[in-house]
XYZ file of C-alpha atoms in Angstrom:
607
model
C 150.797 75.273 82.267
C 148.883 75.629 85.406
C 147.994 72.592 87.626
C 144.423 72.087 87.395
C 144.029 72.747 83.639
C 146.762 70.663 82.095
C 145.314 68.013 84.181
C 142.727 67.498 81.867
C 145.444 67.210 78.960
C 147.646 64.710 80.861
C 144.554 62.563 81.269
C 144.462 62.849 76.981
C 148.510 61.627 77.224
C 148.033 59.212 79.361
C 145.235 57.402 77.450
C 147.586 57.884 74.508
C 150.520 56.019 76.328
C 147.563 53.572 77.600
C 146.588 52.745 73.619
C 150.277 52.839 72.403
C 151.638 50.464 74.940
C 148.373 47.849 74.997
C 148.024 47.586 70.954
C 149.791 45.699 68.474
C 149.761 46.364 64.836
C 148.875 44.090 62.244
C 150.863 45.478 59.707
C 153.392 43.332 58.137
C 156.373 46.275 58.959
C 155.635 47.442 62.212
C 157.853 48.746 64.736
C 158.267 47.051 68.462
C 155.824 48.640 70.839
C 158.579 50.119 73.027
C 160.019 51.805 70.113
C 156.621 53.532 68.908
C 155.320 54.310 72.348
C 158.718 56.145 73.037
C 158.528 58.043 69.605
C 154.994 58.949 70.153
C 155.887 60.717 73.450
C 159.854 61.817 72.826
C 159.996 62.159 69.190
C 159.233 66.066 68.896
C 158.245 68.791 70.878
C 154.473 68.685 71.271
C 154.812 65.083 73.179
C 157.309 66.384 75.730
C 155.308 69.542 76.678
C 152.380 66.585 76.860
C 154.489 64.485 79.215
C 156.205 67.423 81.076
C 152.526 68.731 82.161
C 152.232 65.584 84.399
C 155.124 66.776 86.229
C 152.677 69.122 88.019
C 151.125 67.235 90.314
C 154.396 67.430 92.511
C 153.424 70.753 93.429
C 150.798 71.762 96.747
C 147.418 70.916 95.720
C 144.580 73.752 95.624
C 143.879 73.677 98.696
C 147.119 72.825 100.255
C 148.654 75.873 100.772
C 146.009 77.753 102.578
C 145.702 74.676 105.004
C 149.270 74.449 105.421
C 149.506 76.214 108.546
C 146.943 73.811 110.333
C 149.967 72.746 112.785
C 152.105 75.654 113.703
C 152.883 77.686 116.906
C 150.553 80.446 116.191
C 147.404 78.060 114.580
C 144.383 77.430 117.148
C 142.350 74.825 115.882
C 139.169 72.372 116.527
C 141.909 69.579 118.291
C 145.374 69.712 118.954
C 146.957 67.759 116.077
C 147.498 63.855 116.677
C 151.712 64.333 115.902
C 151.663 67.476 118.743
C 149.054 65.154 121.739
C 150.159 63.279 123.864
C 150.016 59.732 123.292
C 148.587 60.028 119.949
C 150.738 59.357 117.316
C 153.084 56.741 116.911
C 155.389 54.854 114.296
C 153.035 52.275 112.797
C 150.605 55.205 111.851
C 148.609 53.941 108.506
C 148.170 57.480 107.555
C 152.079 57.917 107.094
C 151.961 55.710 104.125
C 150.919 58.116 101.943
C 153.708 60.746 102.369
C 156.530 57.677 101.037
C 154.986 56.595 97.660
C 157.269 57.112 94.980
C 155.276 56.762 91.825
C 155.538 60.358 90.776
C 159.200 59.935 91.113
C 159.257 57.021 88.977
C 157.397 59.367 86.294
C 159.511 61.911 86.358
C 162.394 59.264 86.155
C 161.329 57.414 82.706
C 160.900 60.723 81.073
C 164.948 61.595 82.306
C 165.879 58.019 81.022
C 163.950 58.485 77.776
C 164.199 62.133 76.546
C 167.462 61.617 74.076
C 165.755 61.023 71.043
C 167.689 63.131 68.540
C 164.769 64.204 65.997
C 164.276 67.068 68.726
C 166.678 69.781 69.075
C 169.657 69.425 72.294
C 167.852 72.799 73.684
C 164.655 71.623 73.902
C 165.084 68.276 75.451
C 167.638 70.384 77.872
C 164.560 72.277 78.663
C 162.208 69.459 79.424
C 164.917 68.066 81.669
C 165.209 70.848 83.452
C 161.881 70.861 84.195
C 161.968 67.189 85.029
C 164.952 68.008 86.965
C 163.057 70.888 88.933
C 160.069 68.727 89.916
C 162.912 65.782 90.882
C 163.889 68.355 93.528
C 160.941 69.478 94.598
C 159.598 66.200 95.414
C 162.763 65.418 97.100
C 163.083 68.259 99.140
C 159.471 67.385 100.554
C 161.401 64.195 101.405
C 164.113 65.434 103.112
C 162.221 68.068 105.345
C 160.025 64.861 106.495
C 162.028 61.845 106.412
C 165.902 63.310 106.827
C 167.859 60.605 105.105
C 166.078 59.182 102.358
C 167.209 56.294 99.303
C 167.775 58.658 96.168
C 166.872 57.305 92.878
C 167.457 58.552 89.656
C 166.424 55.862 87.224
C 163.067 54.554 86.972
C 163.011 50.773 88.538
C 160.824 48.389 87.434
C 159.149 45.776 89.544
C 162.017 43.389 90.271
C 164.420 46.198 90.460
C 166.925 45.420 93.917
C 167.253 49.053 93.964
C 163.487 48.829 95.194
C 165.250 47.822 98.626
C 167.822 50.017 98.761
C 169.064 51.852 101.868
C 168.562 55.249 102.742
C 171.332 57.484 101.010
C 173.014 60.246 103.392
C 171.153 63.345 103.965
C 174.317 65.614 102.149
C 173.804 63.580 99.287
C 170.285 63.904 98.628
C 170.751 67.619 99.238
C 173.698 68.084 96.898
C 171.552 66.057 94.110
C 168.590 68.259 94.724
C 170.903 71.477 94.455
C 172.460 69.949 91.325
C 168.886 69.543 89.538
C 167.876 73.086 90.816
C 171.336 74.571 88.954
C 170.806 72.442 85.738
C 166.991 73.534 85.519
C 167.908 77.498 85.990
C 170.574 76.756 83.419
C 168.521 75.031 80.560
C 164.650 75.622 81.249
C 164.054 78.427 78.447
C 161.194 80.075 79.594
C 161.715 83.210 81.553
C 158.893 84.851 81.935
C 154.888 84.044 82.685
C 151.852 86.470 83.094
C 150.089 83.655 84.402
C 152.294 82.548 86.948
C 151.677 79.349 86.572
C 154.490 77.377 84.675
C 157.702 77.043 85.902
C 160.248 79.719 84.507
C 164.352 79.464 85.158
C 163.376 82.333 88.009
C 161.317 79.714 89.746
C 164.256 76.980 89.671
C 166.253 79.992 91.550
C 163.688 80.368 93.950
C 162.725 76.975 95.086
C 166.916 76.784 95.497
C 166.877 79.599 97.185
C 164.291 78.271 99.358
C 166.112 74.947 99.929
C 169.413 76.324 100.213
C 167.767 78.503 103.157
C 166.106 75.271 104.992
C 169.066 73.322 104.752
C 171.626 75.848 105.776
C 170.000 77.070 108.454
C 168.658 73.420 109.553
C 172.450 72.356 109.674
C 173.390 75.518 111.937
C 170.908 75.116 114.275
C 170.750 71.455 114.362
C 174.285 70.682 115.502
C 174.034 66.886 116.400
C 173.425 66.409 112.648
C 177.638 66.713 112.274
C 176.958 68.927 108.945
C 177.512 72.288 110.734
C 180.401 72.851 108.763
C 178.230 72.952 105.454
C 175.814 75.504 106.686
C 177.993 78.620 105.636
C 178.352 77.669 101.295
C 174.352 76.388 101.606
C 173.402 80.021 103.340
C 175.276 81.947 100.897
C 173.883 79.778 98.023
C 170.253 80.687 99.103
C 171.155 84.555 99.103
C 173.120 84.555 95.663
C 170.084 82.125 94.033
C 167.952 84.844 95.649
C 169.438 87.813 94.454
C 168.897 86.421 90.595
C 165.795 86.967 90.926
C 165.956 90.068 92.341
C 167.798 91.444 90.097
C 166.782 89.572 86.828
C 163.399 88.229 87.253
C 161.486 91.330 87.163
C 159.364 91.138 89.708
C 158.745 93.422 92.495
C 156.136 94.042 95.608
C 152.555 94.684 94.432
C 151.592 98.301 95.585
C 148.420 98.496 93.818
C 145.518 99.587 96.336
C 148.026 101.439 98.787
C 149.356 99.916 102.526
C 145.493 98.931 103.299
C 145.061 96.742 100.625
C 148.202 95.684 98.742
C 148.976 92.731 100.800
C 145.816 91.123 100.513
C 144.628 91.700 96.839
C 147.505 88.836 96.309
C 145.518 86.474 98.214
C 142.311 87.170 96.970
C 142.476 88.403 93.209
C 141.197 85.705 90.628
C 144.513 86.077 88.472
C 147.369 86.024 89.852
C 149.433 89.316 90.643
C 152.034 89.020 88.162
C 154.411 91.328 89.371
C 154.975 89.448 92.872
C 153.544 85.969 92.136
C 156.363 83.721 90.871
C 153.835 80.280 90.719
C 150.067 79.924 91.646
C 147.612 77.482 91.013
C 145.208 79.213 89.363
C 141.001 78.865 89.514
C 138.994 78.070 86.323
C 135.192 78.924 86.113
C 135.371 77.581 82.253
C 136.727 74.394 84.059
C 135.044 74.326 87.070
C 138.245 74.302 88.878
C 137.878 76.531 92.625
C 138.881 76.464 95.648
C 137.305 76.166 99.052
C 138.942 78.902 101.197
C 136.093 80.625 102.363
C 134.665 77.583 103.284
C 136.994 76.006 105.054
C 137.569 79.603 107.140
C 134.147 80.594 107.631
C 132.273 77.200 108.850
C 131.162 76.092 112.111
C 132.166 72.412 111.028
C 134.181 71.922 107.895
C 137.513 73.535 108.380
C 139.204 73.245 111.707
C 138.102 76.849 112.864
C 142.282 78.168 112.542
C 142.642 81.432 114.505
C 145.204 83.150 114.840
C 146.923 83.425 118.974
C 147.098 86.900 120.903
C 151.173 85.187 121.377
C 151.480 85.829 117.516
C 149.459 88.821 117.099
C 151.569 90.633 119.426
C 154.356 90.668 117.432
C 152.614 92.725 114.477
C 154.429 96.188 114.865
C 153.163 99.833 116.004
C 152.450 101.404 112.330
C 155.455 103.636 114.047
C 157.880 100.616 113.777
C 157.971 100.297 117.504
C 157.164 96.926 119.240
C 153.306 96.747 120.504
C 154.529 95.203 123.379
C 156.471 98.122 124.435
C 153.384 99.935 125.013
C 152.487 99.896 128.858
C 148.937 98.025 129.647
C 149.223 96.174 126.142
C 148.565 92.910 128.083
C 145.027 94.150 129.056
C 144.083 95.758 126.102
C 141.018 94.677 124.357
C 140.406 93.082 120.862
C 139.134 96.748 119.647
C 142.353 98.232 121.272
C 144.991 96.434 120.246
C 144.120 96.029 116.697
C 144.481 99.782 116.162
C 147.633 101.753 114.698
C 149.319 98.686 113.893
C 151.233 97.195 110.560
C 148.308 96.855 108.103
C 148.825 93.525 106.891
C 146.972 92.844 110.326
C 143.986 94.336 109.380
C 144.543 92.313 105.668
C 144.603 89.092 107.543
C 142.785 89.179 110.193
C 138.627 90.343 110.889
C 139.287 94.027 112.643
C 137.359 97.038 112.711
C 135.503 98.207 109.981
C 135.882 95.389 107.971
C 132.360 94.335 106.117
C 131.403 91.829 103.450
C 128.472 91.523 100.840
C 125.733 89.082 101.971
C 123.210 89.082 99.278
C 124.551 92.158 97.620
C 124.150 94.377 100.764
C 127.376 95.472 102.663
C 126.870 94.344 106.291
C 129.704 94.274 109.241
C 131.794 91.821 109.685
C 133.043 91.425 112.692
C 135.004 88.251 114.308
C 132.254 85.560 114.375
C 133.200 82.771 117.519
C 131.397 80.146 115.620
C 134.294 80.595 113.344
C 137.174 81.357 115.720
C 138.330 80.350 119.397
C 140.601 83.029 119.821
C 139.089 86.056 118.072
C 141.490 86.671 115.381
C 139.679 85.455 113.077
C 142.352 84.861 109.543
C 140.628 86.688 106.243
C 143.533 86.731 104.112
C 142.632 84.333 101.773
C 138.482 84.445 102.112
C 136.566 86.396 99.740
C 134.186 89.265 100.884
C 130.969 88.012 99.201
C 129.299 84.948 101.356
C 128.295 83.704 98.463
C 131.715 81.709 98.251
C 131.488 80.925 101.775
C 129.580 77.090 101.550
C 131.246 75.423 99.555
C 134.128 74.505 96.533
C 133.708 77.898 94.240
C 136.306 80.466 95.445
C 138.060 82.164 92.403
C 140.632 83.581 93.848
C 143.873 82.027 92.489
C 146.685 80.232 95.454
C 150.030 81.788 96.080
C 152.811 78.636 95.718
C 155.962 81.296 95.412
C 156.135 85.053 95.598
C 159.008 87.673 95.288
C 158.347 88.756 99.090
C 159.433 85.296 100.184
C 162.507 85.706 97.977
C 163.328 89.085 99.868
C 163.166 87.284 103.191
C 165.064 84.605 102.315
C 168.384 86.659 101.073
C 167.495 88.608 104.075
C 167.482 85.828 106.501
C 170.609 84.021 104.896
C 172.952 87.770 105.247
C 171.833 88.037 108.404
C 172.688 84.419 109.528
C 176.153 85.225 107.651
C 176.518 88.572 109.390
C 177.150 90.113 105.722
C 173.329 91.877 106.568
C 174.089 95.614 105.004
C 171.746 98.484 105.805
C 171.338 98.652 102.247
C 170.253 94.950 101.998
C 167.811 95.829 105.009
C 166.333 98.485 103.564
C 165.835 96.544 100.041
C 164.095 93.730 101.890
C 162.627 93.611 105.047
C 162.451 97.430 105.011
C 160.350 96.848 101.607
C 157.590 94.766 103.180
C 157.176 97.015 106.575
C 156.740 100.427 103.676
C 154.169 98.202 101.809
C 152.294 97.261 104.990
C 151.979 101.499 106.005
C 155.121 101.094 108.948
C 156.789 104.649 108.567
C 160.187 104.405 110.508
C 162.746 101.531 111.105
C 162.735 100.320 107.362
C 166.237 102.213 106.415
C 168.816 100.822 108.940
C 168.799 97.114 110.772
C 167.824 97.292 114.215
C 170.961 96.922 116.778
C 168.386 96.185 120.096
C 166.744 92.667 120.233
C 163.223 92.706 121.274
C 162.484 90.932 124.268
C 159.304 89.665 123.735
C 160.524 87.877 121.159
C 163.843 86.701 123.117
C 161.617 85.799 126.506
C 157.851 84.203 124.012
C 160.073 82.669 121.169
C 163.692 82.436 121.022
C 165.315 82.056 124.763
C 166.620 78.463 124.400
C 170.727 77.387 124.755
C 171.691 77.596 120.737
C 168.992 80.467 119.840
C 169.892 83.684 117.886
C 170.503 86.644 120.058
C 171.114 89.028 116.888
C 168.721 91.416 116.647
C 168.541 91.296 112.961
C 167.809 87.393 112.756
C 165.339 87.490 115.308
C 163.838 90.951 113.382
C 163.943 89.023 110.303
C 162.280 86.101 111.785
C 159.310 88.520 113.207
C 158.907 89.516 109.890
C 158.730 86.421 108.367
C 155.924 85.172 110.297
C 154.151 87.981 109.597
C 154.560 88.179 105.626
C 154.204 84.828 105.205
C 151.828 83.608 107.566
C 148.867 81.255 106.609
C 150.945 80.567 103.359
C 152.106 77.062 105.070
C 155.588 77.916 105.978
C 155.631 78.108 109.515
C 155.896 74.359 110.724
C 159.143 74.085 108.895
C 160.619 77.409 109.932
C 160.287 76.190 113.600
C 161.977 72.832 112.689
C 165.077 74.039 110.856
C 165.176 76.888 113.729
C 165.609 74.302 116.095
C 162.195 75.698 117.899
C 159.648 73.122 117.669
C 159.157 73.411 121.197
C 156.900 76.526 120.458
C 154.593 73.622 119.046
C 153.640 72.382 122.019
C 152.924 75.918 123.795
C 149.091 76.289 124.962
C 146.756 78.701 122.399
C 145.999 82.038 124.153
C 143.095 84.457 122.628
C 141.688 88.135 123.361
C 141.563 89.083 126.240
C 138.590 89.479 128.044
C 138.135 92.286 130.560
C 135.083 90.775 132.888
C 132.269 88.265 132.910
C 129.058 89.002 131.577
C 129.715 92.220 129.616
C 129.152 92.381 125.766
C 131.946 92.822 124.019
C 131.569 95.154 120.325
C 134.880 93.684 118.652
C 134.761 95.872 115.901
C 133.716 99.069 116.946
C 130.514 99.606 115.071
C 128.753 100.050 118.289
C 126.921 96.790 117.737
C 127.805 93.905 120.457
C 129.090 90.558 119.175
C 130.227 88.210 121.852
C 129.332 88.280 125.780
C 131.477 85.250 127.649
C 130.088 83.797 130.985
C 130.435 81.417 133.807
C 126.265 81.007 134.339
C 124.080 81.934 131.376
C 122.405 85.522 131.528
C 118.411 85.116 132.027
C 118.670 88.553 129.582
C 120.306 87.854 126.858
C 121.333 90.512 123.990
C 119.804 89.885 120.804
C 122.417 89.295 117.980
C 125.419 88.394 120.984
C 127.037 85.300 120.429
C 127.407 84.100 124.202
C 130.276 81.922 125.309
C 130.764 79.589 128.570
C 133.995 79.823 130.282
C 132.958 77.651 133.467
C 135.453 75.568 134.498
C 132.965 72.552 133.522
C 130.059 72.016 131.268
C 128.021 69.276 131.671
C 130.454 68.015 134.416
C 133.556 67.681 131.661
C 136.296 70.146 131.325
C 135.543 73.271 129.926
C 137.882 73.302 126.977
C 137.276 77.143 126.573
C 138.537 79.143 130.045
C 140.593 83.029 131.000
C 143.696 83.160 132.053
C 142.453 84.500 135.551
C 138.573 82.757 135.688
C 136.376 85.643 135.236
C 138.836 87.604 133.061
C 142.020 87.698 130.894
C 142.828 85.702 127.748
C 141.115 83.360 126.423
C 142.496 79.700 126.913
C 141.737 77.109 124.359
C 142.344 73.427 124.618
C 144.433 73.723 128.054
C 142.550 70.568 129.019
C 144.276 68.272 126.274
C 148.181 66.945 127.311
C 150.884 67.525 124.334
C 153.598 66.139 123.939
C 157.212 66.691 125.365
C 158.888 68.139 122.728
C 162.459 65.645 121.666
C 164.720 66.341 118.717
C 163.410 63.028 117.609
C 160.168 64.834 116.737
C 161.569 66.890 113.821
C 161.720 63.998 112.037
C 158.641 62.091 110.862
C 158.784 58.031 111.445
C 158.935 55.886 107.889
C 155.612 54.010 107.628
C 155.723 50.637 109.732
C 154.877 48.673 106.695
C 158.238 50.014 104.558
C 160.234 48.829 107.286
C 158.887 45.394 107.041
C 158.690 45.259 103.014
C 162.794 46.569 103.174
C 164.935 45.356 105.733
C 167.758 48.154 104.836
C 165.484 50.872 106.028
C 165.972 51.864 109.236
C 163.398 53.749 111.503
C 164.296 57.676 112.745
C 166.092 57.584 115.934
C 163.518 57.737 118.995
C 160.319 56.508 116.862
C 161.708 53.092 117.382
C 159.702 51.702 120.434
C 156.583 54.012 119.777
């Protein structure tokens, strides 16, 4: 059932489990309270569909997803995030807390320990498990990516449990429990299909393996000190064969409805999910007043953290021709109207370019890049609506991508590539697939033998790095499909990359001082940057002070070369030095204290 509306019935179940266990009959021939509370809930069907709904709050939140990417390489935002400045984040952070609770562990747990109540067929308790089981792995894979080694549990403990205090188990062994939950939910989880896209089908269970499988093989590769290198093969092939079930039984395929303009983004903005790509969304609710607040958070001065997208990132969108944009001579000085021409179209479907427009008051007006909104200029519309209505507060419609068959595609992509059993036939079928959808006409047949050097000298030209130019192909293109979906942070730390965290945000470029700039081509000006203020100023120009200080402080907005170039945002603020240390998250302060057998991540000891 999806998230937001069987919320409301776990609330019912939960008051039922709440009456159950605090009454006590005063009939002569009653039954212990255990018994009846466990036969009110495990006894047939209808109570473990009840039960199992709770289960969903291990998934992202609404609004999770489309915030996701607030901390990656290519995200400018309002401040440079406390875990990536210098100085500002450190092991006894309070905050940190909240990512170890285990309660909805615990839940998940009891039902495991309590679903064997034989009134109810062996199949359907199987498939209640296996849901169980899938949101057991879920929540422990979000573990794992933050933690590393972590205690696994798999009974429910009550309060003077010693496993409470338990040690961290090894990393393989959380991993091979996870994998073994994944394979006995595709297994026994009955449902196989879902217009709605949001309740967890056996194609699901292969796709979060998949994308675990892919994480954890690669991570292993790449991260050599770990001693689990030899493991990475079996986990890489896992995440292709656990992708190619569902691409080859799940029926789905890539949306193509509305053409290589506007396939990409109806899946980001349609109310209902697009069934034929969309494996698991959360899913808006005007009858339950359940929204989102996308267009909020992307198109305010003050609530979101103004993410733009960097020129480093946007280079990297293809020539519609296939070629690299960077190959073109003079594509360092183009401008914003320039270089957003003749390119992939899921550019134009995620970013503000020219000719986009949106309804304001039901009349279609331009819509240019607005720098109240953006530092950089690319200016992310791939999950805002086109009405401003929606754009002040919670009451977007549009439902929230969790899973979709295009990540699928990459990930048996990236995982035959990283095994070197890549065909031209696999290309074609996957990577090849997305470039067609987004309008890119040559290059999607046969895997490219030439690596690209901007993305060998800008991204990947570290001792240990791919030099294949099929992985680092495949990695282009995964930035690109999946980008402001929340992926990216996670990418860079199983690549080994997180360096590229800590790299400055770049924007447009800006050709000269003092000249206003029409970003969209409409023939209208929009922005005008200076050192000293105009005494004319164009009406309707948003103007923009690049002085090297305002107000005698830093001028956190600069160029590259003082009165022209890119734009610079947030030089003036010291990150860190990236250290492998940093892919791993410190345990909360306080956990260390409460259990003595937990031991902090190496280098987060003494800060």
């Amino acid at each position: 059932m999806q998230k937001y509306i069987t919320r409301l019935k776990w609330t019912s179940m939960a008051l039922v489990l709440w009456v159950l266990a605090g009454s006590c009959s005063k009939e002569l021939e009653q039954r212990p309270v255990s018994t009846a509370d466990r036969n009110a809930i495990f006894g047939n069907e209808a109570g473990l569909k009840l039960y199992a709904n709770s289960f969903y709050d291990v998934l992202p939140a609404m609004g999770d997803v489309f915030r996701g990417d607030a901390m990656a390489d290519y995200s400018a935002v309002n401040a440079v995030p406390d875990f990536l400045r210098d100085g500002a984040y450190n092991s006894r952070v309070q905050a940190e807390i909240d990512n170890w609770k285990w309660t909805k562990l615990r839940n998940i747990n009891y039902f495991l320990a309590n679903n064997n109540n034989p009134a109810v067929s062996e199949t359907i308790r199987n498939n209640y498990n296996g849901l169980a089981r899938f949101f057991r792995a879920w929540f422990y894979f979000d573990k794992v990516k933050r933690y590393g080694d972590v205690p696994w549990i798999g009974t429910p403990l009550g309060i003077a449990d010693s496993s409470l205090y338990a040690a961290r188990s090894p990393r393989k062994q959380v991993i091979d429990s996870i994998i073994a939950d994944l394979d006995y939910a595709a297994a026994n989880i009955t449902l196989a299909t879902d217009a709605t896209a949001s309740q967890i089908t056996k194609y699901t269970a292969y796709g979060l393996k998949s994308r675990i499988c892919l994480f954890e093989g690669t991570y292993r590769k790449y991260h050599t000190s770990l001693g689990l290198a030899a493991g990475a093969p079996a986990l890489l092939q896992a995440a292709a064969d656990a992708a190619k079930v569902v691409m080859d039984q799940g029926g789905f395929s890539l949306n193509q409805a509305g053409g290589t303009g506007a396939s990409y983004r109806q899946l980001f903005i349609s109310a209902a999910p697009v069934a034929s790509e969309v494996m698991l969304a959360n899913v808006a609710s005007s009858t339950l007043s359940v929204f989102n607040d996308a267009n909020w958070y992307y198109t305010s001065a003050t609530y979101g953290v103004r993410l733009s997208l960097t020129r480093k990132f946007v280079n990297t969108y293809l020539n519609i021709d296939g070629t690299p944009f960077t190959d073109v001579a003079g594509y360092e000085t183009k401008t914003f109207a320039q270089e957003t021409q003749n390119r992939d179209m899921r550019l134009s479907q995620t970013i503000r370019t020219s000719g986009y427009t949106r309804t304001d008051n039901g009349k279609t007006v331009a819509a240019p890049p607005v720098f109240s909104y953006t530092y950089t200029g690319y200016m992310p519309k791939k999950w805002s609506l086109d009405d401003t209505y929606y754009d002040g507060g919670s009451n977007n419609t549009n439902s929230i991508c969790i899973m979709r068959y295009a990540e699928m595609l990459l990930n048996y992509a990236e995982a035959k590539a990283e095994l070197n059993t890549l065909t031209d036939a696999d290309w074609a079928a996957t990577v090849g697939a997305l470039r067609k959808r987004a309008g890119i006409t040559s290059g999607t047949t046969t895997k490219p033998t030439v690596a690209d050097q901007y993305l060998v000298t800008n991204y990947f030209n570290k001792a240990g790095d791919p030099t294949d130019a099929t992985v680092l192909e495949i990695r282009r293109e995964r930035g690109i499909e999946l980008v402001l979906e929340g992926f990216r942070y996670y990418d860079l730390v199983r690549w080994n990359d997180g360096e590229l965290l800590v790299q400055q945000w770049n924007g447009m470029y800006v050709p000269a001082l003092d000249v206003p700039m029409d970003l969209n081509g409409d023939g209208v000006m929009d922005v005008c940057f200076y050192q000293t203020l105009p005494a004319t100023q164009v009406s309707g120009v948003t103007y923009i002070s690049v002085a090297p200080t305002v107000s005698g402080v830093t001028n956190p907005t600069q160029l590259s070369h003082g009165n022209s170039g890119e734009i610079k945002w947030l030089d003036n603020i010291a990150r860190v030095n990236w250290a492998d240390f940093r892919y791993l998250y410190p345990l909360p302060y306080t956990e260390l204290q409460l259990n003595t057998k937990l031991v902090q991540n190496p280098g987060w000891e003494n800060l």
